Amino acid sequence: MSKMSGLSETERAGFAKILKLMSEDHVLSLCDTVTNKMIVVETYTEAIETIIAFTNNAEELLKRKKVVRDLIFKYLAKEGVVMPPNSEKHQLVKRTLELWSSGKTDETRPTTEVKAEVAFDPLVLGQQFCQWFFQLLNSHNPSLGQPCQDWGPQHFWPDVKLHLLSRAGSEQMDDFLGAEMVSLRLLALTKEEHLLLSPNLQPQGIRALASPHGLVLVAVAGTIHRDKACLGIFEQIFGLIRSPLENNSWKIKFVNLKIKGQDALGGTEMVAPALSYNSTELQLLCN
């Protein structure tokens, strides 16, 4: 027995995301309700597909008891729609239906368009990104004794490039290509070489700018430590682009990392290093 869904493509994609936030038991139970137990499903995925196929009206499904308020709230947050935390379910349902009819969800948003619902500030993104990135990378330094977080190629675009320039004694320049190689080389800094990278997130230590094509550049300076010794400073530039297939999360497209050991610094101030890149140089990288 088959039945065509009366939902639009946007609504179907939205429901798939909402249902994936539910527990398996709730999805199977909702499937029974929606189909009046006329369809026997074998798997969680089949249950989601069946619920969507047997739904003619988006509002009706959103209003069902098992689609609880918190699920809709979470879904909207993931789509970049910020609602007051005390919103009631009927308000969240209304906002979801508006979102779907406007067609501004992740499925329909162009790949590189920055979400326009909130004023986009590249610097705020840059600070949040740096906090996340360095905390994640440093968690793999065994001398810190922290639980390792989920570092890996999933945070990079498949064709990511890493340009690594190191001036400590002699000068060494290396290029790495591809998510696997780049991810492993950066990981080696903390995991094998036991380095700790401490970014300077004060105004003189970080800059960010966005290109019209959706590339965001984040440049940050910081100090490098091993155990209690400060070994030198680093400057790192990240190119970030959203991935529409992964909840529009930002992924790393390229990394330029410049490391200067103490001997190459000639007594420069190392407490909170400032960036040497200016906006014009960053603008050139954007093109």
Short mmCIF file of C-alpha atoms in Angstrom, two decimals:
data_model
loop_
_atom_site.label_atom_id
_atom_site.label_comp_id
_atom_site.label_asym_id
_atom_site.label_seq_id
_atom_site.Cartn_x
_atom_site.Cartn_y
_atom_site.Cartn_z
CA MET A 1 0.00 0.00 0.00
CA SER A 2 1.64 3.26 -1.06
CA LYS A 3 0.58 6.83 -0.78
CA MET A 4 2.21 9.96 -2.20
CA SER A 5 3.17 12.61 0.32
CA GLY A 6 1.36 15.92 -0.04
CA LEU A 7 4.40 17.76 1.32
CA SER A 8 6.72 20.04 -0.64
CA GLU A 9 10.39 19.08 -1.08
CA THR A 10 11.40 21.66 1.55
CA GLU A 11 8.85 20.29 4.05
CA ARG A 12 9.96 16.71 3.44
CA ALA A 13 13.63 17.62 3.96
CA GLY A 14 12.69 19.58 7.11
CA PHE A 15 10.71 16.70 8.57
CA ALA A 16 13.54 14.26 7.84
CA LYS A 17 15.81 16.47 9.97
CA ILE A 18 13.27 16.82 12.79
CA LEU A 19 12.50 13.09 12.89
CA LYS A 20 16.23 12.28 13.01
CA LEU A 21 16.39 14.23 16.28
CA MET A 22 13.82 11.82 17.80
CA SER A 23 14.56 8.52 19.52
CA GLU A 24 13.95 5.33 17.53
CA ASP A 25 11.06 4.28 19.81
CA HIS A 26 9.27 7.60 19.30
CA VAL A 27 9.72 7.46 15.53
CA LEU A 28 8.33 3.89 15.34
CA SER A 29 5.43 4.82 17.58
CA LEU A 30 4.69 7.96 15.51
CA CYS A 31 4.77 5.81 12.37
CA ASP A 32 2.04 3.58 13.86
CA THR A 33 -0.07 6.66 14.67
CA VAL A 34 0.33 8.28 11.25
CA THR A 35 -0.43 5.07 9.30
CA ASN A 36 -3.09 3.74 11.74
CA LYS A 37 -0.82 0.67 12.14
CA MET A 38 -1.57 -0.32 8.55
CA ILE A 39 2.09 -0.38 7.57
CA VAL A 40 4.69 -2.59 9.23
CA VAL A 41 8.16 -1.06 9.07
CA GLU A 42 11.41 -2.88 9.72
CA THR A 43 13.85 -0.04 10.37
CA TYR A 44 14.16 3.45 11.81
CA THR A 45 14.94 4.90 8.34
CA GLU A 46 11.94 3.13 6.82
CA ALA A 47 9.74 4.55 9.61
CA ILE A 48 10.93 8.11 8.84
CA GLU A 49 10.26 7.63 5.11
CA THR A 50 6.81 6.17 5.82
CA ILE A 51 5.80 9.02 8.17
CA ILE A 52 6.77 11.57 5.50
CA ALA A 53 5.02 9.61 2.73
CA PHE A 54 1.79 9.38 4.73
CA THR A 55 1.67 13.04 5.73
CA ASN A 56 -0.42 15.40 3.64
CA ASN A 57 -0.28 18.40 5.90
CA ALA A 58 2.90 19.76 7.48
CA GLU A 59 1.10 21.63 10.27
CA GLU A 60 -0.80 18.51 11.30
CA LEU A 61 2.42 16.50 11.73
CA LEU A 62 4.21 19.31 13.59
CA LYS A 63 1.30 19.51 16.02
CA ARG A 64 1.39 15.82 16.92
CA LYS A 65 2.15 15.11 20.58
CA LYS A 66 5.26 13.09 19.86
CA VAL A 67 6.79 15.99 17.93
CA VAL A 68 7.59 17.79 21.16
CA ARG A 69 8.33 21.50 21.49
CA ASP A 70 12.07 20.99 22.16
CA LEU A 71 12.58 19.09 18.89
CA ILE A 72 11.17 21.97 16.84
CA PHE A 73 13.21 24.48 18.85
CA LYS A 74 16.41 22.48 18.17
CA TYR A 75 15.58 22.14 14.48
CA LEU A 76 15.05 25.90 14.07
CA ALA A 77 18.30 26.66 15.91
CA LYS A 78 20.20 24.36 13.52
CA GLU A 79 18.64 26.25 10.60
CA GLY A 80 19.95 29.52 12.04
CA VAL A 81 16.51 30.70 13.22
CA VAL A 82 16.85 32.08 16.73
CA MET A 83 13.66 31.91 18.82
CA PRO A 84 13.16 33.08 22.43
CA PRO A 85 13.88 30.13 24.79
CA ASN A 86 10.41 30.44 26.35
CA SER A 87 8.56 30.19 22.98
CA GLU A 88 5.51 27.94 23.10
CA LYS A 89 5.06 25.04 20.74
CA HIS A 90 2.39 26.76 18.59
CA GLN A 91 4.77 29.72 18.01
CA LEU A 92 7.57 27.34 16.97
CA VAL A 93 5.21 25.47 14.62
CA LYS A 94 4.15 28.78 13.01
CA ARG A 95 7.79 29.88 12.56
CA THR A 96 8.77 26.49 11.04
CA LEU A 97 5.93 26.68 8.51
CA GLU A 98 6.96 30.26 7.62
CA LEU A 99 10.57 29.10 7.16
CA TRP A 100 9.50 26.26 4.87
CA SER A 101 7.19 28.41 2.77
CA SER A 102 9.92 31.08 2.40
CA GLY A 103 12.26 28.38 1.07
CA LYS A 104 15.25 29.75 3.04
CA THR A 105 16.34 26.46 4.61
CA ASP A 106 19.74 24.82 4.18
CA GLU A 107 18.46 22.72 1.27
CA THR A 108 17.57 25.78 -0.79
CA ARG A 109 20.22 28.24 0.33
CA PRO A 110 23.04 28.73 -2.21
CA THR A 111 26.26 27.01 -1.19
CA THR A 112 28.20 30.06 -0.14
CA GLU A 113 25.53 32.47 0.97
CA VAL A 114 26.10 33.64 4.52
CA LYS A 115 22.94 33.35 6.62
CA ALA A 116 21.33 36.76 6.37
CA GLU A 117 18.79 36.44 9.18
CA VAL A 118 21.32 37.82 11.63
CA ALA A 119 23.89 40.52 10.86
CA PHE A 120 26.96 38.46 9.96
CA ASP A 121 30.16 39.49 11.69
CA PRO A 122 33.26 37.65 10.39
CA LEU A 123 35.24 38.64 13.50
CA VAL A 124 32.75 36.95 15.85
CA LEU A 125 32.89 33.83 13.68
CA GLY A 126 36.70 34.07 13.71
CA GLN A 127 36.90 34.25 17.50
CA GLN A 128 34.45 31.36 17.95
CA PHE A 129 36.25 29.30 15.32
CA CYS A 130 39.69 29.88 16.92
CA GLN A 131 38.43 28.97 20.40
CA TRP A 132 36.96 25.75 18.97
CA PHE A 133 39.92 24.87 16.72
CA PHE A 134 42.77 25.36 19.21
CA GLN A 135 40.88 23.72 22.09
CA LEU A 136 40.24 20.71 19.83
CA LEU A 137 43.83 20.48 18.56
CA ASN A 138 45.43 21.07 21.99
CA SER A 139 43.25 18.35 23.56
CA HIS A 140 45.52 15.81 21.77
CA ASN A 141 48.68 17.03 23.53
CA PRO A 142 49.43 14.14 25.95
CA SER A 143 51.15 16.42 28.47
CA LEU A 144 47.85 18.23 29.14
CA GLY A 145 46.12 15.01 30.21
CA GLN A 146 42.80 16.13 28.70
CA PRO A 147 40.23 13.85 27.04
CA CYS A 148 40.91 13.94 23.28
CA GLN A 149 38.17 15.62 21.26
CA ASP A 150 37.00 14.53 17.79
CA TRP A 151 39.81 15.82 15.57
CA GLY A 152 39.84 14.46 12.02
CA PRO A 153 39.49 15.00 8.25
CA GLN A 154 35.74 15.68 8.69
CA HIS A 155 36.55 19.30 9.66
CA PHE A 156 38.29 19.99 6.32
CA TRP A 157 37.21 20.18 2.68
CA PRO A 158 38.53 17.14 0.70
CA ASP A 159 40.89 19.38 -1.36
CA VAL A 160 42.19 21.43 1.60
CA LYS A 161 45.78 22.77 1.39
CA LEU A 162 48.20 23.37 4.25
CA HIS A 163 51.23 25.60 3.72
CA LEU A 164 53.64 25.25 6.65
CA LEU A 165 56.60 27.59 7.04
CA SER A 166 58.86 27.03 10.02
CA ARG A 167 61.77 29.26 11.06
CA ALA A 168 63.49 27.64 14.01
CA GLY A 169 67.22 27.44 13.42
CA SER A 170 66.85 26.70 9.71
CA GLU A 171 63.92 27.56 7.45
CA GLN A 172 61.65 24.76 6.33
CA MET A 173 58.68 24.97 3.98
CA ASP A 174 56.16 22.16 3.37
CA ASP A 175 52.86 21.82 1.55
CA PHE A 176 50.22 19.20 2.31
CA LEU A 177 47.13 18.45 0.24
CA GLY A 178 43.87 16.68 1.11
CA ALA A 179 41.82 16.36 4.29
CA GLU A 180 43.59 13.24 5.56
CA MET A 181 47.16 14.57 5.12
CA VAL A 182 46.40 18.07 6.44
CA SER A 183 44.52 16.72 9.43
CA LEU A 184 47.38 14.33 10.32
CA ARG A 185 50.13 16.96 9.92
CA LEU A 186 48.36 19.46 12.18
CA LEU A 187 47.57 16.74 14.70
CA ALA A 188 51.27 15.78 14.84
CA LEU A 189 52.09 19.27 16.18
CA THR A 190 50.30 18.51 19.44
CA LYS A 191 50.19 14.71 19.58
CA GLU A 192 53.78 13.89 18.56
CA GLU A 193 55.65 17.17 19.00
CA HIS A 194 53.81 18.01 22.26
CA LEU A 195 53.31 21.64 21.24
CA LEU A 196 50.61 23.81 22.76
CA LEU A 197 49.28 26.59 20.52
CA SER A 198 47.85 29.52 22.42
CA PRO A 199 46.01 32.03 20.16
CA ASN A 200 45.85 35.73 21.03
CA LEU A 201 42.15 36.54 20.63
CA GLN A 202 42.61 40.19 21.65
CA PRO A 203 41.99 42.79 18.89
CA GLN A 204 45.67 43.01 17.83
CA GLY A 205 45.97 39.22 17.55
CA ILE A 206 43.06 38.33 15.27
CA ARG A 207 41.52 39.62 12.03
CA ALA A 208 38.72 38.25 9.89
CA LEU A 209 37.05 39.24 6.66
CA ALA A 210 34.47 37.75 4.30
CA SER A 211 34.61 37.68 0.51
CA PRO A 212 31.44 38.15 -1.57
CA HIS A 213 31.78 34.48 -2.62
CA GLY A 214 31.33 33.05 0.85
CA LEU A 215 34.98 32.52 1.80
CA VAL A 216 35.80 33.79 5.28
CA LEU A 217 39.45 34.43 6.16
CA VAL A 218 40.54 34.23 9.77
CA ALA A 219 44.10 35.28 10.67
CA VAL A 220 45.38 34.76 14.21
CA ALA A 221 48.70 35.13 16.02
CA GLY A 222 49.71 33.29 19.16
CA THR A 223 52.47 31.71 21.20
CA ILE A 224 53.81 28.15 21.06
CA HIS A 225 54.70 26.29 24.24
CA ARG A 226 56.07 22.91 25.24
CA ASP A 227 55.60 22.02 28.90
CA LYS A 228 56.48 25.27 30.70
CA ALA A 229 58.75 26.74 28.02
CA CYS A 230 57.60 29.30 25.43
CA LEU A 231 59.27 28.21 22.18
CA GLY A 232 58.17 31.00 19.85
CA ILE A 233 55.19 32.49 18.06
CA PHE A 234 52.91 31.46 15.23
CA GLU A 235 50.67 33.18 12.69
CA GLN A 236 47.94 31.15 11.08
CA ILE A 237 45.46 32.01 8.34
CA PHE A 238 42.38 29.84 7.79
CA GLY A 239 40.09 29.94 4.76
CA LEU A 240 36.60 28.80 5.78
CA ILE A 241 33.64 27.88 3.56
CA ARG A 242 30.23 26.54 4.59
CA SER A 243 29.29 22.97 3.74
CA PRO A 244 25.62 22.89 2.65
CA LEU A 245 25.49 19.10 3.00
CA GLU A 246 26.49 19.22 6.67
CA ASN A 247 24.03 21.61 8.30
CA ASN A 248 25.88 24.51 6.68
CA SER A 249 28.72 24.09 9.16
CA TRP A 250 32.02 25.85 8.38
CA LYS A 251 34.83 23.68 7.06
CA ILE A 252 38.49 24.54 6.48
CA LYS A 253 39.48 25.11 2.83
CA PHE A 254 43.11 26.13 3.38
CA VAL A 255 45.58 26.79 6.20
CA ASN A 256 48.77 28.88 6.09
CA LEU A 257 50.84 28.36 9.22
CA LYS A 258 54.01 30.34 9.94
CA ILE A 259 56.06 29.29 12.97
CA LYS A 260 58.97 31.35 14.33
CA GLY A 261 61.23 29.87 16.98
CA GLN A 262 62.70 32.12 19.69
CA ASP A 263 66.06 32.29 17.96
CA ALA A 264 64.41 33.67 14.80
CA LEU A 265 62.61 36.37 16.78
CA GLY A 266 65.58 38.32 18.03
CA GLY A 267 64.10 39.30 21.39
CA THR A 268 60.65 40.34 20.12
CA GLU A 269 57.85 40.60 22.70
CA MET A 270 56.23 37.17 22.99
CA VAL A 271 53.49 37.61 25.59
CA ALA A 272 50.61 38.42 23.23
CA PRO A 273 51.97 38.62 19.68
CA ALA A 274 50.22 40.89 17.19
CA LEU A 275 49.43 39.88 13.63
CA SER A 276 51.87 41.08 10.98
CA TYR A 277 49.29 40.62 8.18
CA ASN A 278 47.29 43.69 7.28
CA SER A 279 43.80 43.78 5.75
CA THR A 280 45.16 44.39 2.22
CA GLU A 281 47.26 41.20 2.32
CA LEU A 282 44.24 39.24 3.58
CA GLN A 283 42.05 40.79 0.86
CA LEU A 284 44.50 39.45 -1.76
CA LEU A 285 44.10 35.93 -0.33
CA CYS A 286 40.31 36.32 -0.64
CA ASN A 287 40.67 36.68 -4.38
#
